Structure formats: structure tokens, C-alpha cells
Amino acid sequence: GSCAAVGAGMLPLTLGTQTVGSILRPCSFCAAVGYKPSLGVLSTIGLHPLSHTLDHLGPIAATMSEAWLAAQIMQSTFGADGGDNDTWLDGDAPAVAPSSLARVRVQADADLDADAAQVFENYLRSLRERGVQIVDARSDERIGELDLLLNDANEICMNIVRYEFRYPMSLYA
């Protein structure tokens, strides 16, 4: 709901938590910018914990500049879990367009219907037309290796969450 509200222009900013993908994935579906800082950059004090090694707090906004500014304000106000608050979010938002992007292929690609797959391919084509090199397993074997590693990533991630969630759940019980 938060990403949809920002993407639809109903709200200028919301906050989200990402343990597995609850900021980046919904934002990508809803035309919003989800910024997931590195672990420890923003304080998670007061959040409902799921996994202390995976939980992140992040702003959701219409632009990267707005999300970056929100993260800077949050960090200067509430601190960081990782210690050094003065250097994590210095300066302006990184707004440099990438010269290349990696196209990884995972098991979830097989679940895309033909229309969704075509929209994605059209988007990749538009990026190429703007000068962005799209690197994939055909052009770089390291991307192929990453594809294989990522196929198990979701199960590994969920095992970590299940294990780490036992502690907060035992407190509630």
C-alpha cells in the first residue's frame, strides 16, 4: 500500500521495512523509488523485528533525491544502527545514470506471463537505446554464475528469517 500511495501521488513519502524485498519489489511495481540503505545505516529501534541480520528501514518517495533527503534526515535525527552517523549519507543523492546494468535471470522469470515479459524486454530495449549496456549471461559468464547462485537465494533468505524470527516470536508468546 505504501508504494502504491506514493506511486499514485497520494503521499509524498512513506517508510518501509525490507527484510526480504518489501521495499524494492513493490516500489518497482508502483512507479515509486524505494531506497534500501546498507544494513545499519538507519536506526531500526522501535521496529517490529523479523531478522536482525536482514531487517532494513528505508524511505519510499517519488524521486531518488527525495528518498535520499529523507534518509539523511532520519539518520541525523535517530542515528544509525551501524555506528558512524556522520559519513553514511553525506552529500547529494547519487543521481548518475548507470552506463551498464546486469540482467539476471532467476526461477521467477518462468512465472512471468507473455505480456509482462514483453513489457520488461521493451524496457530493456529503451535502456539500450539510451546508451545503457545490458550485461547478461550471454555476454559475461560471471552473470551466469550469479544467475545460478540467486536461484537458491530466496530459500536461504527465508531460512535465515525463520531462524531469527524465533526469538521475537518467543517473546510474544
JSON list of N, CA, C and O in Angstrom, two decimals, residues 18 35 43-44 54 56-57 73 79 91 99 125 140 147:
[
{"chain": "A", "resi": 18, "resn": "GLN", "atom": "N", "xyz": [12.40, -3.55, 4.82]},
{"chain": "A", "resi": 18, "resn": "GLN", "atom": "CA", "xyz": [12.78, -4.59, 3.88]},
{"chain": "A", "resi": 18, "resn": "GLN", "atom": "C", "xyz": [13.58, -5.63, 4.63]},
{"chain": "A", "resi": 18, "resn": "GLN", "atom": "O", "xyz": [14.65, -5.35, 5.13]},
{"chain": "A", "resi": 35, "resn": "TYR", "atom": "N", "xyz": [14.34, 3.22, -1.39]},
{"chain": "A", "resi": 35, "resn": "TYR", "atom": "CA", "xyz": [15.76, 3.26, -1.09]},
{"chain": "A", "resi": 35, "resn": "TYR", "atom": "C", "xyz": [16.03, 2.37, 0.11]},
{"chain": "A", "resi": 35, "resn": "TYR", "atom": "O", "xyz": [15.50, 2.60, 1.19]},
{"chain": "A", "resi": 43, "resn": "SER", "atom": "N", "xyz": [18.58, 3.68, 11.84]},
{"chain": "A", "resi": 43, "resn": "SER", "atom": "CA", "xyz": [18.19, 3.01, 13.07]},
{"chain": "A", "resi": 43, "resn": "SER", "atom": "C", "xyz": [16.91, 2.21, 12.86]},
{"chain": "A", "resi": 43, "resn": "SER", "atom": "O", "xyz": [15.96, 2.68, 12.24]},
{"chain": "A", "resi": 44, "resn": "THR", "atom": "N", "xyz": [16.88, 1.00, 13.40]},
{"chain": "A", "resi": 44, "resn": "THR", "atom": "CA", "xyz": [15.67, 0.17, 13.36]},
{"chain": "A", "resi": 44, "resn": "THR", "atom": "C", "xyz": [15.02, 0.07, 14.74]},
{"chain": "A", "resi": 44, "resn": "THR", "atom": "O", "xyz": [14.12, -0.74, 14.93]},
{"chain": "A", "resi": 54, "resn": "LEU", "atom": "N", "xyz": [18.82, -9.12, 8.51]},
{"chain": "A", "resi": 54, "resn": "LEU", "atom": "CA", "xyz": [18.25, -8.75, 7.22]},
{"chain": "A", "resi": 54, "resn": "LEU", "atom": "C", "xyz": [17.33, -7.53, 7.28]},
{"chain": "A", "resi": 54, "resn": "LEU", "atom": "O", "xyz": [17.09, -6.89, 6.25]},
{"chain": "A", "resi": 56, "resn": "HIS", "atom": "N", "xyz": [15.84, -3.97, 7.33]},
{"chain": "A", "resi": 56, "resn": "HIS", "atom": "CA", "xyz": [16.26, -2.63, 6.93]},
{"chain": "A", "resi": 56, "resn": "HIS", "atom": "C", "xyz": [15.06, -1.69, 7.02]},
{"chain": "A", "resi": 56, "resn": "HIS", "atom": "O", "xyz": [13.94, -2.10, 6.75]},
{"chain": "A", "resi": 57, "resn": "LEU", "atom": "N", "xyz": [15.32, -0.45, 7.34]},
{"chain": "A", "resi": 57, "resn": "LEU", "atom": "CA", "xyz": [14.33, 0.61, 7.25]},
{"chain": "A", "resi": 57, "resn": "LEU", "atom": "C", "xyz": [14.71, 1.47, 6.06]},
{"chain": "A", "resi": 57, "resn": "LEU", "atom": "O", "xyz": [15.90, 1.74, 5.85]},
{"chain": "A", "resi": 73, "resn": "ILE", "atom": "N", "xyz": [17.74, 12.87, 6.84]},
{"chain": "A", "resi": 73, "resn": "ILE", "atom": "CA", "xyz": [17.04, 13.45, 7.99]},
{"chain": "A", "resi": 73, "resn": "ILE", "atom": "C", "xyz": [16.80, 12.37, 9.05]},
{"chain": "A", "resi": 73, "resn": "ILE", "atom": "O", "xyz": [17.00, 12.61, 10.25]},
{"chain": "A", "resi": 79, "resn": "GLY", "atom": "N", "xyz": [19.82, 8.49, 14.35]},
{"chain": "A", "resi": 79, "resn": "GLY", "atom": "CA", "xyz": [21.07, 7.76, 14.39]},
{"chain": "A", "resi": 79, "resn": "GLY", "atom": "C", "xyz": [21.07, 6.56, 13.47]},
{"chain": "A", "resi": 79, "resn": "GLY", "atom": "O", "xyz": [20.17, 6.36, 12.66]},
{"chain": "A", "resi": 91, "resn": "GLY", "atom": "N", "xyz": [26.43, 14.25, 1.43]},
{"chain": "A", "resi": 91, "resn": "GLY", "atom": "CA", "xyz": [26.30, 14.75, 0.07]},
{"chain": "A", "resi": 91, "resn": "GLY", "atom": "C", "xyz": [24.94, 14.52, -0.54]},
{"chain": "A", "resi": 91, "resn": "GLY", "atom": "O", "xyz": [23.98, 14.14, 0.12]},
{"chain": "A", "resi": 99, "resn": "SER", "atom": "N", "xyz": [25.99, 3.31, -16.65]},
{"chain": "A", "resi": 99, "resn": "SER", "atom": "CA", "xyz": [26.42, 3.04, -18.03]},
{"chain": "A", "resi": 99, "resn": "SER", "atom": "C", "xyz": [26.14, 1.59, -18.40]},
{"chain": "A", "resi": 99, "resn": "SER", "atom": "O", "xyz": [26.06, 1.26, -19.58]},
{"chain": "A", "resi": 125, "resn": "ARG", "atom": "N", "xyz": [15.09, -2.68, -23.97]},
{"chain": "A", "resi": 125, "resn": "ARG", "atom": "CA", "xyz": [15.40, -2.10, -25.27]},
{"chain": "A", "resi": 125, "resn": "ARG", "atom": "C", "xyz": [15.51, -0.58, -25.17]},
{"chain": "A", "resi": 125, "resn": "ARG", "atom": "O", "xyz": [16.42, 0.04, -25.72]},
{"chain": "A", "resi": 140, "resn": "ASP", "atom": "N", "xyz": [28.58, -12.20, -20.36]},
{"chain": "A", "resi": 140, "resn": "ASP", "atom": "CA", "xyz": [29.52, -12.23, -19.24]},
{"chain": "A", "resi": 140, "resn": "ASP", "atom": "C", "xyz": [29.22, -13.47, -18.39]},
{"chain": "A", "resi": 140, "resn": "ASP", "atom": "O", "xyz": [28.16, -13.56, -17.78]},
{"chain": "A", "resi": 147, "resn": "ASP", "atom": "N", "xyz": [23.34, -15.82, -11.76]},
{"chain": "A", "resi": 147, "resn": "ASP", "atom": "CA", "xyz": [22.00, -16.38, -12.00]},
{"chain": "A", "resi": 147, "resn": "ASP", "atom": "C", "xyz": [21.82, -17.67, -11.21]},
{"chain": "A", "resi": 147, "resn": "ASP", "atom": "O", "xyz": [20.80, -17.86, -10.54]}
]
